[in-house]
Short mmCIF file of C-alpha atoms and ligand atoms in Angstrom, two decimals:
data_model
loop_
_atom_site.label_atom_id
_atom_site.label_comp_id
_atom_site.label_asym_id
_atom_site.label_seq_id
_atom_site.Cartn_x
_atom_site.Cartn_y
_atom_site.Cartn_z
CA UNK A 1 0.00 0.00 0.00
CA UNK A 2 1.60 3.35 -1.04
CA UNK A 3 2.35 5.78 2.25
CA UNK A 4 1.83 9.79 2.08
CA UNK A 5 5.01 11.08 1.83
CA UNK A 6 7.06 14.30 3.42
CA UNK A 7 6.33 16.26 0.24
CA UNK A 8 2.37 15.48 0.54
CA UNK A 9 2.35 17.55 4.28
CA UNK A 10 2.26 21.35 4.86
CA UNK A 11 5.13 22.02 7.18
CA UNK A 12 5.78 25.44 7.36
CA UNK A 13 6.12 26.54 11.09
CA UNK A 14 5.15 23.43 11.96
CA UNK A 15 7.14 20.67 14.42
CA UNK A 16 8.39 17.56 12.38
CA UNK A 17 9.41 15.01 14.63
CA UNK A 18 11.22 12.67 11.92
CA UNK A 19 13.01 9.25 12.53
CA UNK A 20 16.25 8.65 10.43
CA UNK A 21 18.85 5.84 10.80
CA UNK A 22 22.13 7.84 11.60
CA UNK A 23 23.38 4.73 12.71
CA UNK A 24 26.73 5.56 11.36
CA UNK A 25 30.21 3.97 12.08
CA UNK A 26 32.75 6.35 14.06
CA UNK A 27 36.67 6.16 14.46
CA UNK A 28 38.49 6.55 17.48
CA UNK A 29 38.29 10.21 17.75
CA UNK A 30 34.54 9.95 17.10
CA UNK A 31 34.28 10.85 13.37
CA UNK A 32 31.92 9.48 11.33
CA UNK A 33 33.91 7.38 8.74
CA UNK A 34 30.95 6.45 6.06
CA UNK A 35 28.33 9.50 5.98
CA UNK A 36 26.11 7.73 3.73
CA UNK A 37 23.32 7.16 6.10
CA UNK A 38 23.32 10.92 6.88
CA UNK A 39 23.40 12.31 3.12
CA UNK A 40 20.46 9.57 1.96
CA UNK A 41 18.54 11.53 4.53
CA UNK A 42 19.11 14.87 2.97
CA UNK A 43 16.12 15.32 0.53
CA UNK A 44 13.49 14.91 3.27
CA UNK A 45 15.75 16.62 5.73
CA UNK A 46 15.95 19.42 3.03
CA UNK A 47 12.52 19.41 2.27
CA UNK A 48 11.38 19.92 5.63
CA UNK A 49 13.95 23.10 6.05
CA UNK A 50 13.32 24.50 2.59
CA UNK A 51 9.66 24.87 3.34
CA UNK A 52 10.30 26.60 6.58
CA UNK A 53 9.59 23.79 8.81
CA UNK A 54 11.46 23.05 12.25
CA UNK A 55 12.94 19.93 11.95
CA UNK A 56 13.64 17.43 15.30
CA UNK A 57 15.73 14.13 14.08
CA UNK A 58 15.65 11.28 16.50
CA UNK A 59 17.88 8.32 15.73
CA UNK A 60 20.24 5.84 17.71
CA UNK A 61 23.57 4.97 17.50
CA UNK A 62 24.90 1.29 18.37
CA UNK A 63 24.01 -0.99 20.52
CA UNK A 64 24.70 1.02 24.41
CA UNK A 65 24.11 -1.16 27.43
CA UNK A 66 22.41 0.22 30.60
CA UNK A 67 24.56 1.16 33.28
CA UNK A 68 27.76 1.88 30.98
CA UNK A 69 29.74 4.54 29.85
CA UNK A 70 27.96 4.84 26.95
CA UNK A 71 29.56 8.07 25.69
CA UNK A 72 31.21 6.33 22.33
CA UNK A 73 27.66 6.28 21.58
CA UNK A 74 26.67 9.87 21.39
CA UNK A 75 24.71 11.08 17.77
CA UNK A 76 26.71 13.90 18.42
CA UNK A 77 29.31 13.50 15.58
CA UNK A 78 26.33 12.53 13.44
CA UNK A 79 24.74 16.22 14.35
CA UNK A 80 28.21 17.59 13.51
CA UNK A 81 28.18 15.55 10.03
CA UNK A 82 24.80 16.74 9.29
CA UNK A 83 25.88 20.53 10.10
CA UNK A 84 28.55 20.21 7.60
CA UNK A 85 26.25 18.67 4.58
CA UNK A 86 23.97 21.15 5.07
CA UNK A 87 25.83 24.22 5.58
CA UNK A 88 24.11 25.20 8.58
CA UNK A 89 23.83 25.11 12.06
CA UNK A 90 22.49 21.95 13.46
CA UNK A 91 21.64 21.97 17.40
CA UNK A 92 21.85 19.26 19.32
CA UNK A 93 20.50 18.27 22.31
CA UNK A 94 22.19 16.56 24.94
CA UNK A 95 19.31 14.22 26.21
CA UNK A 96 16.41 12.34 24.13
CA UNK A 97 13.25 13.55 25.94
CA UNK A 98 14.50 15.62 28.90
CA UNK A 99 15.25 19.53 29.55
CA UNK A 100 17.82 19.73 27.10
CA UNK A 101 15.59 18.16 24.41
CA UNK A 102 12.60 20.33 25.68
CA UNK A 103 14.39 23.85 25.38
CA UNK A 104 16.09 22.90 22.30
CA UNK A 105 13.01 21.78 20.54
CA UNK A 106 11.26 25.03 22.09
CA UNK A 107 13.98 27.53 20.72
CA UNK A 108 13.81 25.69 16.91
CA UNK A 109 12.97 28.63 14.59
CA UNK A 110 11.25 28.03 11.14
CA UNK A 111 13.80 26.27 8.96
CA UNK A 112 16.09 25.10 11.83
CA UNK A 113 16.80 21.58 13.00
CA UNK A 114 17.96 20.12 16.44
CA UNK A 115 19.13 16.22 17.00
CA UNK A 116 18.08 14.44 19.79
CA UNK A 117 20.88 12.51 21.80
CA UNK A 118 20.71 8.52 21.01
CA UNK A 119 17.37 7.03 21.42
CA UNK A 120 18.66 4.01 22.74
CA UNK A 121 20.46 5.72 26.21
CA UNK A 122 16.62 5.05 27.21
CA UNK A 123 15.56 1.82 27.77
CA UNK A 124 12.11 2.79 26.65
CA UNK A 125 13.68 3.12 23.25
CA UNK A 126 14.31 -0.73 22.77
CA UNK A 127 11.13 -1.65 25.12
CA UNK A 128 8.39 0.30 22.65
CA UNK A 129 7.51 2.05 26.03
CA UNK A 130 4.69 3.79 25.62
CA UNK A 131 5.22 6.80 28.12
CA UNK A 132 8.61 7.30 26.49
CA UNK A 133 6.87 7.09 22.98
CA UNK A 134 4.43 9.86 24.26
CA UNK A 135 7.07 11.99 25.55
CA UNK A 136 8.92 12.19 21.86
CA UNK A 137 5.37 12.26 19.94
CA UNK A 138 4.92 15.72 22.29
CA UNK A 139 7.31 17.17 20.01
CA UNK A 140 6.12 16.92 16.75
CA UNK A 141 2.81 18.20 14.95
CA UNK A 142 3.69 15.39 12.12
CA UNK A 143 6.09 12.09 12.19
CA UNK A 144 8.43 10.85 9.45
CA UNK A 145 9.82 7.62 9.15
CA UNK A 146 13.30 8.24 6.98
CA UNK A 147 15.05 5.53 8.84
CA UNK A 148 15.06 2.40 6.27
CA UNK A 149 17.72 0.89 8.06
CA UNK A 150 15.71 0.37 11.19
CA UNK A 151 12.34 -0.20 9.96
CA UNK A 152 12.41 -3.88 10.31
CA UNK A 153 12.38 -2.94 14.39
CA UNK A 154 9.75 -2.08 16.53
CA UNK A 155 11.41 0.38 19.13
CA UNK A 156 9.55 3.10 20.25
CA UNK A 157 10.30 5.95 17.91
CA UNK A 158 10.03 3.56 15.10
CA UNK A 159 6.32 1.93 16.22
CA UNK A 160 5.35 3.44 19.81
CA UNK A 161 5.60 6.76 18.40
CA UNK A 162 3.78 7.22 15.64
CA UNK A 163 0.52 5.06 17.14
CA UNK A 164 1.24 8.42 19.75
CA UNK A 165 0.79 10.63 17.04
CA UNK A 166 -2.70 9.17 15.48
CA UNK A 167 -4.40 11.84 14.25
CA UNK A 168 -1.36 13.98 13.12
CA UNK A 169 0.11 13.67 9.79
CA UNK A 170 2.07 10.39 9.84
CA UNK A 171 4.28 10.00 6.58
CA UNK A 172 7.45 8.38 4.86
CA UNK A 173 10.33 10.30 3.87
CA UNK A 174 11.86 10.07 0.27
CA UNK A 175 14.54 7.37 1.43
CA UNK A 176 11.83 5.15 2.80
CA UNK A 177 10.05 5.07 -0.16
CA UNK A 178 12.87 4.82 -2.48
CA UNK A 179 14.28 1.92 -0.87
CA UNK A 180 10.84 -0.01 -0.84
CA UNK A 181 10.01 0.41 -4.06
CA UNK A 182 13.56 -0.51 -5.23
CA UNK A 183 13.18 -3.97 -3.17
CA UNK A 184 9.76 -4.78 -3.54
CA UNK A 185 9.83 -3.94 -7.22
CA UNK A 186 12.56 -6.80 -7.66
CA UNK A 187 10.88 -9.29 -5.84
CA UNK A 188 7.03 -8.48 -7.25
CA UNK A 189 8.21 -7.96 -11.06
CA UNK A 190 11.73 -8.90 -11.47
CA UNK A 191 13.37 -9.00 -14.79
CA UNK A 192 14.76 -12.13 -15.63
CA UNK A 193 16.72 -14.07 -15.24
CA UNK A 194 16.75 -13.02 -11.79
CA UNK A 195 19.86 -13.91 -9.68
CA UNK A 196 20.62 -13.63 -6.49
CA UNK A 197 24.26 -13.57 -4.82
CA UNK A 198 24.70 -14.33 -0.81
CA UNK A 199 27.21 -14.86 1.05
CA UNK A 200 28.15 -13.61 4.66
CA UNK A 201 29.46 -16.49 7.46
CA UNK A 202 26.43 -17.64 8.60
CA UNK A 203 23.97 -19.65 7.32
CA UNK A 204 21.69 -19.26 10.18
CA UNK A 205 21.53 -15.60 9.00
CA UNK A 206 20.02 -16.33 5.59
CA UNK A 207 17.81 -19.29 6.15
CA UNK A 208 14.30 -17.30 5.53
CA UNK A 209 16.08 -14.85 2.31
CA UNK A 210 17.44 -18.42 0.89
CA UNK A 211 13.85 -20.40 0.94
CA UNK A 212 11.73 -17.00 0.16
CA UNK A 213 14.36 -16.23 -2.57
CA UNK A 214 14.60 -19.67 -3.71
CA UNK A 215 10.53 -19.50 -4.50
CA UNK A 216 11.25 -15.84 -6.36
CA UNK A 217 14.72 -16.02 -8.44
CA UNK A 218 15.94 -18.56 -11.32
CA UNK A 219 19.25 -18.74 -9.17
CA UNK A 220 20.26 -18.00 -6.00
CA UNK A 221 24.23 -18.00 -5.70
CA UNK A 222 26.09 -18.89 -2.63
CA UNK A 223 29.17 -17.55 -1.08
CA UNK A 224 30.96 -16.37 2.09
CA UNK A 225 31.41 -18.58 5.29
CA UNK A 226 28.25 -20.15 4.81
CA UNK A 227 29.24 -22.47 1.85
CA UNK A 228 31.42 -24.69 3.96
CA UNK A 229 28.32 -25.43 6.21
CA UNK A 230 26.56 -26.38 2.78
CA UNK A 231 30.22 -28.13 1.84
CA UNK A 232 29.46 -30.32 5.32
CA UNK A 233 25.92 -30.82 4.31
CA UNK A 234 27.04 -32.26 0.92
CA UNK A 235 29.41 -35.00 3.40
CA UNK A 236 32.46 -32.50 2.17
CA UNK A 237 35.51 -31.64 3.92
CA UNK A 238 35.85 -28.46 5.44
CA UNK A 239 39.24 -28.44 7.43
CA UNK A 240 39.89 -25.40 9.89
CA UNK A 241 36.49 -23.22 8.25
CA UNK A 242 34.05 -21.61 9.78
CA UNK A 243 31.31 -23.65 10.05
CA UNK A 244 28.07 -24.11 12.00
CA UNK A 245 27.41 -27.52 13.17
CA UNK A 246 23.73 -27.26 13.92
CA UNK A 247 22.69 -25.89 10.76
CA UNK A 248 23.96 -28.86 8.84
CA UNK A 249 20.65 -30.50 8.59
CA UNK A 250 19.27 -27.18 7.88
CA UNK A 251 21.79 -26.97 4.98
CA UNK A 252 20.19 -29.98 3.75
CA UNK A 253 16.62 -29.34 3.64
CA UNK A 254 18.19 -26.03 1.69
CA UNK A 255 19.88 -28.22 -1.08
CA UNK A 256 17.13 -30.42 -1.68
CA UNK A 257 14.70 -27.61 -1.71
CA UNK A 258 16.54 -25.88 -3.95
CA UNK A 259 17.50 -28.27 -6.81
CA UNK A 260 19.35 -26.76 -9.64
CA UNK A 261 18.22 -23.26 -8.55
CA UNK A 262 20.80 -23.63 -5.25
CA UNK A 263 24.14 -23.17 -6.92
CA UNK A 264 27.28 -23.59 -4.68
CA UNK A 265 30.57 -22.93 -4.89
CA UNK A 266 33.05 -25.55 -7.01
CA UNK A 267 36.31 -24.80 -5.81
CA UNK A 268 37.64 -22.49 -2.61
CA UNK A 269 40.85 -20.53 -1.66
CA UNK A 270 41.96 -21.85 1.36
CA UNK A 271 44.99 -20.60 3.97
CA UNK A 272 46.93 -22.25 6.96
CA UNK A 273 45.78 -19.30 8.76
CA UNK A 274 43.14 -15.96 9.29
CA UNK A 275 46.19 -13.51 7.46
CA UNK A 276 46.88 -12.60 4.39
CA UNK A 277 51.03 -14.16 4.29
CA UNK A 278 49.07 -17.37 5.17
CA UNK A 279 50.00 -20.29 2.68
CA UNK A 280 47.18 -20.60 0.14
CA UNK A 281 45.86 -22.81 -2.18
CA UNK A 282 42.74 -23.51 -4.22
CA UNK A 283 40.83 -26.78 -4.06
CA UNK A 284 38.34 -28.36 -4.71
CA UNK A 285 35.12 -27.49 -2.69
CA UNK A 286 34.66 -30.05 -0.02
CA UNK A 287 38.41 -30.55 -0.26
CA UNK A 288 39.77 -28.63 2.19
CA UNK A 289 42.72 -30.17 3.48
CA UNK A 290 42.91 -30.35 7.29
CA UNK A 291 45.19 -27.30 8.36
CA UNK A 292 43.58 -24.84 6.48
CA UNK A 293 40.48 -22.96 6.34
CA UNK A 294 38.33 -21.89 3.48
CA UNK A 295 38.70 -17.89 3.12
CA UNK A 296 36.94 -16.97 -0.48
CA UNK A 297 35.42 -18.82 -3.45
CA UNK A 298 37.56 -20.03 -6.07
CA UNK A 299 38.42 -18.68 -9.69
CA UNK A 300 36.53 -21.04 -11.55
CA UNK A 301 33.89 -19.91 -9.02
CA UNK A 302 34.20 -16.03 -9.39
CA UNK A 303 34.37 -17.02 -12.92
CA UNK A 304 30.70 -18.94 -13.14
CA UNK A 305 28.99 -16.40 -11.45
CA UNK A 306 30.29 -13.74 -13.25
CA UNK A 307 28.99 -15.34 -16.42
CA UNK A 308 25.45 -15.94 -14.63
CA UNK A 309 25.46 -11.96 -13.49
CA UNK A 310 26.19 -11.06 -17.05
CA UNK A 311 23.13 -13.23 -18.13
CA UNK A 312 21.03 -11.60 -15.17
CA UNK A 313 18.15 -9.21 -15.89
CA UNK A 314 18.10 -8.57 -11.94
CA UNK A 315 20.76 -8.94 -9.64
CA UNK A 316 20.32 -8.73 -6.08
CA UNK A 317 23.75 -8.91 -3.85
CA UNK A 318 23.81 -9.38 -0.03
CA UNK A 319 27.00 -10.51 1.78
CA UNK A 320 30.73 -10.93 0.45
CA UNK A 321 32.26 -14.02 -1.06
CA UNK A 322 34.92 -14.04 1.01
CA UNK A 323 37.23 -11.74 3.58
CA UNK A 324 37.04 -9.01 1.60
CA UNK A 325 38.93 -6.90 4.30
CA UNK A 326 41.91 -9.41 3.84
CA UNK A 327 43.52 -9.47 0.30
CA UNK A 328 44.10 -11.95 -1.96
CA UNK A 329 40.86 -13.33 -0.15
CA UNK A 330 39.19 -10.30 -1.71
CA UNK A 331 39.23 -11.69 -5.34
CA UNK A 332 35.85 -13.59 -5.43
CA UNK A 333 33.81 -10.23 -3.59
CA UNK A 334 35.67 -7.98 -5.93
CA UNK A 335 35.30 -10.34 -9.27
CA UNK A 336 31.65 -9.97 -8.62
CA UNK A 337 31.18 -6.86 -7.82
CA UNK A 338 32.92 -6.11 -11.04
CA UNK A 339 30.10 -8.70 -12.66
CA UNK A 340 27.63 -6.49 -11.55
CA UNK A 341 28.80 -3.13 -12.32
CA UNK A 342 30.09 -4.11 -15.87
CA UNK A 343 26.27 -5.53 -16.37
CA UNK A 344 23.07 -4.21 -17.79
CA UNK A 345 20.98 -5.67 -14.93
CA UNK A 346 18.50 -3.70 -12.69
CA UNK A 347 21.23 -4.21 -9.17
CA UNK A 348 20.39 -4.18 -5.80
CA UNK A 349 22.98 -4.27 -3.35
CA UNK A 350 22.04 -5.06 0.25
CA UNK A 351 23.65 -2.84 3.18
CA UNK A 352 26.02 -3.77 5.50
CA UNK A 353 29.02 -5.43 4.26
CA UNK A 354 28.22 -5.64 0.91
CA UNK A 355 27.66 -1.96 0.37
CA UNK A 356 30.76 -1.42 2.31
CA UNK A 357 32.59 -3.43 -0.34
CA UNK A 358 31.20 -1.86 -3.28
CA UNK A 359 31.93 1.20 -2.29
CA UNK A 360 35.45 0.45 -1.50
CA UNK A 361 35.86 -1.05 -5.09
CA UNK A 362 34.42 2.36 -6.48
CA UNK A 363 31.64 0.90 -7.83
CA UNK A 364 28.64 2.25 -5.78
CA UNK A 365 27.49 4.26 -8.61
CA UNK A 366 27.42 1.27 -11.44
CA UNK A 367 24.58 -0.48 -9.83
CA UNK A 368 21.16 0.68 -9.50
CA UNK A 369 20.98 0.95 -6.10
CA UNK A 370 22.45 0.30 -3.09
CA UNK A 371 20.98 -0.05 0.22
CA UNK A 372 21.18 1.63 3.53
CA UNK A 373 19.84 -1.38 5.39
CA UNK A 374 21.56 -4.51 6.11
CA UNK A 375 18.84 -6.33 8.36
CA UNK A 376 16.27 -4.19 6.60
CA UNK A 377 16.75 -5.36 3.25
CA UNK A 378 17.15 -8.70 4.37
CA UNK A 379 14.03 -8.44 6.03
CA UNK A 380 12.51 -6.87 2.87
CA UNK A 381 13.76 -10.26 0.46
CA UNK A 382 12.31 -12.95 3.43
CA UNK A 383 9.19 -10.85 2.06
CA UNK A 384 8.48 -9.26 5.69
CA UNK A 385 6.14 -6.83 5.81
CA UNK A 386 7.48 -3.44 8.20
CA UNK A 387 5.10 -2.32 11.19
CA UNK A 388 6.46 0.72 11.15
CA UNK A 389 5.39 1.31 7.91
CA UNK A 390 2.36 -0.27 7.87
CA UNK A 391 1.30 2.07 10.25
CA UNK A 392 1.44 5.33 8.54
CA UNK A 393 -0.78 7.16 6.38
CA UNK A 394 -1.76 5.65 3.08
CA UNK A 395 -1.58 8.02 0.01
C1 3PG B 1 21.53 -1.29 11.49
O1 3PG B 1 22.58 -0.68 11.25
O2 3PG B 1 21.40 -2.51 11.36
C2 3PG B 1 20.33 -0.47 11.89
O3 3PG B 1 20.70 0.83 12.19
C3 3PG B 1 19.58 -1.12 13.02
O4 3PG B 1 20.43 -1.27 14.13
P1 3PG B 1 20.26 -2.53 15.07
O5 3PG B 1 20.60 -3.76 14.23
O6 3PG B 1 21.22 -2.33 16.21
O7 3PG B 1 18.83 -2.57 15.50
MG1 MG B 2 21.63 -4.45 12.38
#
């Protein structure tokens, strides 16, 4: 069901209370090192500004515990970050719903924008709280939900919130909607063939994308960690790699489910050890010699699927092929990603890792689009539907 959007809502002089998934990763010193998050949020963050609105962004940051120091975890950087894309002040408040937030939100002026500190240094947050969703829905005359990244969660801002706010103007923001039609597009009217490519280390992590993608694409393509749990599965040999035990069975069901549609790896690049002056070779899959551990697909692999992206009329990527981080175990992650920006495919790359890696390869702008949700696109291909979409007004 379509959802209003930001630019369907009068906003000038009025309070938008929007949710966006600065969930960005920091250094040290507390920079933000990949900004992407915050500039996908700029065109509803822009067109809430440019219309004289008074903007208040809620998001969190990590995972804080209770009872820490949590201070690695302020959004404060992210408020910084934000300042600098748009060229103007951002304030920033140094609590979520208390004095700090109240003044700050108080003193906003038409066109100005505050950030709340992180969500989740209330427990409420994670709980879906109710009288810490009713504090935050006090501050806005209208809610926006510009956080794709999270909407496969029900925290408070993301679900408590908003049911707060019935009766004010409840809408998406452009990066919601951009990223749902992208993903649901592919899976309701894919072009074909339609491939998929996942890897990642676990298996348990892609059970539900595997079987709902196995009933949607002509091929679903496996890599990463996860193969050598399939490699057990098939009675292979796996020497020192990664594997998990329990999900053998699991791995099982996946391979007869699958039939031809399941392809695996043929052949791996295995080291002696987790470093990149390990010895190597390549081997057969299921042929890992004991001593070493399986670290990224094969040639011949990288090869195949390369050949069965170029064929693709949709590709949809979610986890590396190998340890990308680790050259030469980068080949089969980067001979794909290659694949897919060289080809004429409609290309959906899935956060997390995998956007990480095609934007380290320079590709991010050879593919059609890439996601700011890891869990959230996943989510999204298992064919999950979002509460905290679901929720909001429909156009
Ligand atoms: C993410 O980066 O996965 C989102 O921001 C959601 O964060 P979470 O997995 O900690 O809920
Ligand atoms: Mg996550």
């Amino acid at each position: 069901m379509p959802k209003q959007s930001i630019a369907d809502i009068d906003v000038a002089g009025k309070r938008v209370l929007m949710r966006v998934d600065f969930n960005v990763p920091l250094d040290e010193s507390g920079t933000v090192t990949d900004d992407r998050r915050v500039r996908m949020a700029l065109p509803s963050i822009k067109s809430v500004i440019d219309r004289g609105g008074r903007l208040i962004l809620m998001s969190h940051l990590g995972r804080p515990k209770s009872g820490e120091d949590n201070s690695k975890f302020s959004l404060k950087p992210a408020a910084d970050c934000l300042s600098r894309l748009l060229g103007q002040p951002v304030s920033f408040a140094s609590d979520t719903v208390g004095d700090d937030a109240s003044k700050k939100v108080g003193e906003l002026a038409d066109g100005g924008v505050v950030v709340l500190e992180n969500l989740r240094f209330n427990d409420g947050e994670k709980q879906g709280d109710a009288d810490f969703a009713a504090q935050l829905a006090e501050f806005g005359d209208a809610y926006c939900n510009d956080a794709f990244g999270t909407c496969h969660r029900k925290d408070a801002s993301m679900v408590a919130v908003p049911e707060a706010m019935q009766g004010k103007p409840r809408v998406v923001g452009f990066l919601v909607q951009k990223e749902i039609q992208y993903l649901a597009e592919a899976i309701a009217s894919p072009k074909r063939p339609f491939v998929a490519i996942l890897g990642g280390a676990k298996v348990s992590d892609k059970i539900k994308v595997i079987r709902n993608l196995l009933t949607i694409c002509d091929q679903v393509l496996i890599g990463g960690a996860m193969a050598y749990t399939f490699s057990l599965a098939q009675g292979g040999k796996v020497g020192g790699s990664l594997v998990e035990e329990d999900k053998v069975e699991l791995a099982k069901e996946l391979i007869d489910a699958g039939g031809s549609k399941l392809i695996l790896p043929t052949d791996t690049h295995c080291g002696d050890a987790f470093s990149s002056d390990c010895n190597k070779q390549v081997v057969r899959a299921g042929e890992i010699p004991d001593g070493f551990e399986g670290l990224d697909i094969g040639p011949e692999t990288a090869r195949h699927y390369s050949e069965l992206v170029a064929a693709a009329g949709t590709v949809v990527w979610n986890g590396p092929m190998g340890v990308f981080e680790m050259p030469p175990f980068d080949a089969g992650t980067r001979a794909v990603a290659q694949s897919i920006a060289d080809s004429h495919a409609v290309s959906i790359i899935g956060g997390g890792d995998s956007a990480a890696a095609i934007a380290q390869l320079g590709f991010a702008d050879q593919v059609s689009h890439v996601s700011t949700g890891g869990g959230a696109s996943l989510a999204m291909l298992e064919g999950q539907s979002f509460a905290a979409v679901d929720l909001l007004d429909d156009a």
